[in-house]
Tab-separated table of C-alpha atoms in Angstrom:
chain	number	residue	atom	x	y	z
G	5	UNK	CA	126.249	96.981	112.095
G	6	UNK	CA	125.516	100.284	110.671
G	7	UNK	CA	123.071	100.238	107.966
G	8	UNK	CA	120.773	102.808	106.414
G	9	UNK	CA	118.339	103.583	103.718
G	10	UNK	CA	119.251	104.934	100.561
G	11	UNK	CA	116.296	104.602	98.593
G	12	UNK	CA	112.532	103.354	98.974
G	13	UNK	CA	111.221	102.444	95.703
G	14	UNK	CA	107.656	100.990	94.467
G	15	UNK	CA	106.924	99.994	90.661
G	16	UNK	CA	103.679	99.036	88.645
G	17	UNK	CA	103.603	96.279	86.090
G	18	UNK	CA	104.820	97.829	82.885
G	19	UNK	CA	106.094	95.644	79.430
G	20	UNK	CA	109.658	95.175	79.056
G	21	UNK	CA	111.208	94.569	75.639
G	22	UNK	CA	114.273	94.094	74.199
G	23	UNK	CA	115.131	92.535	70.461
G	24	UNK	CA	112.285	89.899	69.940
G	25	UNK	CA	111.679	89.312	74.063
G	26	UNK	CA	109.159	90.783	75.417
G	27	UNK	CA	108.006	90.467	79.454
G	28	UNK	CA	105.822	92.041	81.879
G	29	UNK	CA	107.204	93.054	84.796
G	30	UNK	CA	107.214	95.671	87.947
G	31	UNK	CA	110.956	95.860	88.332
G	32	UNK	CA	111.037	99.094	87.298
G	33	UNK	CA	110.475	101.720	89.600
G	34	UNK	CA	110.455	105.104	91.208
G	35	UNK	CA	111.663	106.225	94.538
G	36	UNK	CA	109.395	107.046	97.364
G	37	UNK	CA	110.268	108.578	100.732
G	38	UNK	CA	108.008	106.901	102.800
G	39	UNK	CA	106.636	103.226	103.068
G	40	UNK	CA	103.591	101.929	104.298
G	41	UNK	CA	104.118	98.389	104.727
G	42	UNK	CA	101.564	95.091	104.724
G	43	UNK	CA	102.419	91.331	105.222
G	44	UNK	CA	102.791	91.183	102.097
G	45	UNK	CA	105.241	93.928	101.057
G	46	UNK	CA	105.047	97.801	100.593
G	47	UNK	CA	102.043	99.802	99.573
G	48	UNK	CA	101.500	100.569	95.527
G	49	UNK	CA	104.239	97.486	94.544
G	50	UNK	CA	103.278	94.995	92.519
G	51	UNK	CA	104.190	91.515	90.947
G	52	UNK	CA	103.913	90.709	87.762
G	53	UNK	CA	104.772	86.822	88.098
G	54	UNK	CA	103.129	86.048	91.364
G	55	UNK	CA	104.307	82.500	91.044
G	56	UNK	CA	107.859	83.635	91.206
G	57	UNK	CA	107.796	87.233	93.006
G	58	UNK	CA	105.821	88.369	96.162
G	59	UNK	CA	104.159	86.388	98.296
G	60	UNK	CA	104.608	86.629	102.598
G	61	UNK	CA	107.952	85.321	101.771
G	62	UNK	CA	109.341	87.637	99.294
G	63	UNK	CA	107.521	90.895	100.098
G	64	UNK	CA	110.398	92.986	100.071
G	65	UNK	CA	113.459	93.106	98.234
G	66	UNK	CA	116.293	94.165	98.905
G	67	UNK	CA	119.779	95.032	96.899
G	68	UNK	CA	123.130	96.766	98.642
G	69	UNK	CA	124.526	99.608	97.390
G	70	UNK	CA	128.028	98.740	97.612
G	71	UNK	CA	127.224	96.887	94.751
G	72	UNK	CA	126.498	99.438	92.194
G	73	UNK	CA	130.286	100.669	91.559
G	74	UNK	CA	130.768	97.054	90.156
G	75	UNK	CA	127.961	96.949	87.912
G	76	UNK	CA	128.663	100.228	87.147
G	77	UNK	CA	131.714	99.610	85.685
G	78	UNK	CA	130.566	96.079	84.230
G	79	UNK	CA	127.863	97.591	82.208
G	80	UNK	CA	129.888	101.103	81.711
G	81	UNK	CA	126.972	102.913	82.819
G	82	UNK	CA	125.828	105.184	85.510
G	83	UNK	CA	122.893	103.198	87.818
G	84	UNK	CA	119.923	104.833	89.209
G	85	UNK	CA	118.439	103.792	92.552
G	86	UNK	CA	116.509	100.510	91.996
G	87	UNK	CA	118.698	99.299	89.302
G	88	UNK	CA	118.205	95.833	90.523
G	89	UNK	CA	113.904	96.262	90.602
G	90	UNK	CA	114.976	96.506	94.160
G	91	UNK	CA	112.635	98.041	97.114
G	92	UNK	CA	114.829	99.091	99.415
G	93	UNK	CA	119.073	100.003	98.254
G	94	UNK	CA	120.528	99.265	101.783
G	95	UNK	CA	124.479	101.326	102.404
G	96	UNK	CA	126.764	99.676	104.992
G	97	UNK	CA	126.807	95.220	104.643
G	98	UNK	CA	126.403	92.725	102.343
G	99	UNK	CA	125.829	89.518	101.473
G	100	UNK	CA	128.829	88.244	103.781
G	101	UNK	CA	127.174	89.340	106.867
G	102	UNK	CA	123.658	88.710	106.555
G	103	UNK	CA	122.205	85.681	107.578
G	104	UNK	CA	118.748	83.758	106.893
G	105	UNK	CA	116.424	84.231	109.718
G	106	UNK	CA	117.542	87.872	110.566
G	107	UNK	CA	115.567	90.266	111.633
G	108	UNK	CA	115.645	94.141	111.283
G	109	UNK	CA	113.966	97.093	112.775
G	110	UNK	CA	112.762	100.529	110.982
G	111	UNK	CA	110.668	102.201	112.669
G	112	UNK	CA	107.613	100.208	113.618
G	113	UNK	CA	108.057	97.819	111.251
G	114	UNK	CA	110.349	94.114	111.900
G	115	UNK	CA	111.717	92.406	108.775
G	116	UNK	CA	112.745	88.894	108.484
G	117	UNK	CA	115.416	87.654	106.048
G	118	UNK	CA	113.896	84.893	104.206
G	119	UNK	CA	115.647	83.916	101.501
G	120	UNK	CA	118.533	85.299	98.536
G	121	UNK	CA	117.422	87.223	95.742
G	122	UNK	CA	117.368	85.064	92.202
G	123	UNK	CA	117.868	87.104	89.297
G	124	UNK	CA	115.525	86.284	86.288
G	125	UNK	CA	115.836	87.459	82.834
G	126	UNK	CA	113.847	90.314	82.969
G	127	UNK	CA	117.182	91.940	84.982
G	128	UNK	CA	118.651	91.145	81.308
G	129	UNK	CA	115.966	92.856	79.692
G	130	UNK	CA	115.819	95.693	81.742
G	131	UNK	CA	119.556	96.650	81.195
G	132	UNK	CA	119.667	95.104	78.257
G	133	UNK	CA	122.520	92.362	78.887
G	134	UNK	CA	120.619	88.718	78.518
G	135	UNK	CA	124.065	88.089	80.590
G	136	UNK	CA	122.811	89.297	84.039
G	137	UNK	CA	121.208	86.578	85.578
G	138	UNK	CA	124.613	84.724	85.101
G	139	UNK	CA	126.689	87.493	86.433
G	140	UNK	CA	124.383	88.114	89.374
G	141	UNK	CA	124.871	84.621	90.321
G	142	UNK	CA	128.334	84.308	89.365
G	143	UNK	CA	129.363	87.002	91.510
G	144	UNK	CA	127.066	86.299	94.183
G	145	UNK	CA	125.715	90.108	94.571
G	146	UNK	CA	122.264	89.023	94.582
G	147	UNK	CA	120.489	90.649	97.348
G	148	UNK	CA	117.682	89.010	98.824
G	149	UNK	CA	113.863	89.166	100.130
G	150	UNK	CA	112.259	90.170	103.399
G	151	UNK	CA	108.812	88.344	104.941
G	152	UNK	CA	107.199	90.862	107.183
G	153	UNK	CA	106.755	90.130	110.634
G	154	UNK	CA	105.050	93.683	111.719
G	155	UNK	CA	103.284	95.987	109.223
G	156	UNK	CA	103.910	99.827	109.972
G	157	UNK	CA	105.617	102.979	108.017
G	158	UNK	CA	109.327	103.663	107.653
G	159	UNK	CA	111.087	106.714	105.689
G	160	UNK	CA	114.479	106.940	104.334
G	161	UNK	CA	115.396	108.539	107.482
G	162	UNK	CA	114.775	105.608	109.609
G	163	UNK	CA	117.358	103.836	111.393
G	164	UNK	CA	117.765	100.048	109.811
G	165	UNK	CA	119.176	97.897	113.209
G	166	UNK	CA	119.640	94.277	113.222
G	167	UNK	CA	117.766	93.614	116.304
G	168	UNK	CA	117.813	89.509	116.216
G	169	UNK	CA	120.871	87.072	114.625
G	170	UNK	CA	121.806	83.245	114.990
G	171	UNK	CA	125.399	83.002	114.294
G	172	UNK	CA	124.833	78.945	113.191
G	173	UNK	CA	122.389	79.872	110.462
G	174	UNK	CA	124.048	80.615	106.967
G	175	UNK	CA	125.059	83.923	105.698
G	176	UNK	CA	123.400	84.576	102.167
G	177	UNK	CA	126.442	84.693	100.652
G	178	UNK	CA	126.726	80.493	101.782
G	179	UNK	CA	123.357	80.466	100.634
G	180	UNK	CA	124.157	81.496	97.620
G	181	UNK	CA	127.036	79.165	97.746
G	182	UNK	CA	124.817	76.088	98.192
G	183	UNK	CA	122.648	77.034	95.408
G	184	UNK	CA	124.957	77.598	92.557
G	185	UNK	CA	128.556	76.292	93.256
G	186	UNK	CA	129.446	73.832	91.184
G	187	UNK	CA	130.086	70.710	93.777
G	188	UNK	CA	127.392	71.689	96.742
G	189	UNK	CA	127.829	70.180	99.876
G	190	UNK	CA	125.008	67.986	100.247
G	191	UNK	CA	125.268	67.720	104.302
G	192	UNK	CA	125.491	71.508	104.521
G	193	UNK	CA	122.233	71.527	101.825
G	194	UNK	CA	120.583	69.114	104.459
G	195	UNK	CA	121.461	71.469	107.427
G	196	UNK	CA	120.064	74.339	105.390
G	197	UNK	CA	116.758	72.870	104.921
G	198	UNK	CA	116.512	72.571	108.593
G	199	UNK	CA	116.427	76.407	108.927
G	200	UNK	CA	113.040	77.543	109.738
G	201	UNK	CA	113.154	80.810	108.579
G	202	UNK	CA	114.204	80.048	104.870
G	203	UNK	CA	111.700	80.484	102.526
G	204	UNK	CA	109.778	77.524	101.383
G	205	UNK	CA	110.446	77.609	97.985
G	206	UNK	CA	114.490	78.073	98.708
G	207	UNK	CA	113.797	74.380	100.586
G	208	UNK	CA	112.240	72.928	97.304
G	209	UNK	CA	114.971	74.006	95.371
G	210	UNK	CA	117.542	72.515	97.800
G	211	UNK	CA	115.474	69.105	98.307
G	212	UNK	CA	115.843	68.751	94.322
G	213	UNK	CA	120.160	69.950	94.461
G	214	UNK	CA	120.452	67.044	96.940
G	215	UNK	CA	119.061	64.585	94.471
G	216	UNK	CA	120.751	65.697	91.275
């Protein structure tokens, strides 16, 4: 797997508003070239919703850039780097070949795939389709979130190697899957659970699917 770096990118907590709605949030941001990273994400980031954002199991996220054509021509607009309040735009897989419990290199620094991204409204707001959410999840292009396994600096020029995969654990496009489809397979929910390396608050959300 071939994967590189096309963008670092950090944000502050700034108001969004669109229409009536109004939202603080840090999903916009700027590009950086370098990254000094922490357990619990990259230097000068920040949450505005700590409840639902950050944490050691959603310091990092990240979005692919084979993505952006699509929305590009959804939203029939040219996207800059971070269009998704993403960290890191990663060129060369997607959500079909990742898997929970992965882990990457850069540099000195090991990432762990944790969970899928979920897209709130403030995605709406910030490209002003109230839409998005549904569209991220409909289509399944949702990125997802690193944990941090060991802190160090990486630059846009770093190598980004899959050093560690188990081949049983779920891509996060079946993640995805068991979280949204409309019929979820509850013994494949039960098996997911099981998975270490998914985030606690992804096993919540699946305890309460199996009961619905």
């Amino acid at each position: 797997m071939n994967v590189a770096i096309k963008a670092i990118a950090i944000g502050d907590v700034k108001s969004l508003k669109q229409n009536d709605k109004v939202a603080s949030s840090a999903i916009e941001k700027s590009t950086i070239s370098s990254a000094n990273v922490s357990l619990l994400g990259i230097e000068g980031d920040a949450q505005a919703d700590l409840k639902n954002h950050g944490g050691p199991d959603k310091a990092i996220c990240a979005y692919f850039f084979e993505h952006y054509s699509f929305w590009e021509e959804k939203l029939d607009k040219s996207l800059s780097f971070s269009a998704f309040g993403e960290n890191i735009t990663l060129q060369g897989t997607t959500e079909k070949e990742i898997r929970i419990g992965d882990i990457f290199k850069v540099n000195d620094v090991l990432l762990q795939v944790s969970q899928p991204r979920q897209p709130c409204f403030k995605l709406g707001l910030k490209h002003e389709q109230p839409k998005m959410p549904v569209w991220v999840r409909e289509t399944g292009y949702t990125g997802f979130y690193f944990r941090v396994l060991q802190e160090g600096t990486f630059t846009i020029n770093h190598s980004f190697e899959r050093v560690e995969t188990n081949l049983t654990y779920p891509t996060l496009e079946q993640a995805n899957e068991l979280m949204y489809g409309a019929h979820p397979n509850k013994e494949a929910i039960k098996e997911i659970i099981e998975v270490n390396e998914l985030s606690e608050s992804w096993k919540k959300q699946f305890k309460k699917r199996i009961n619905q």
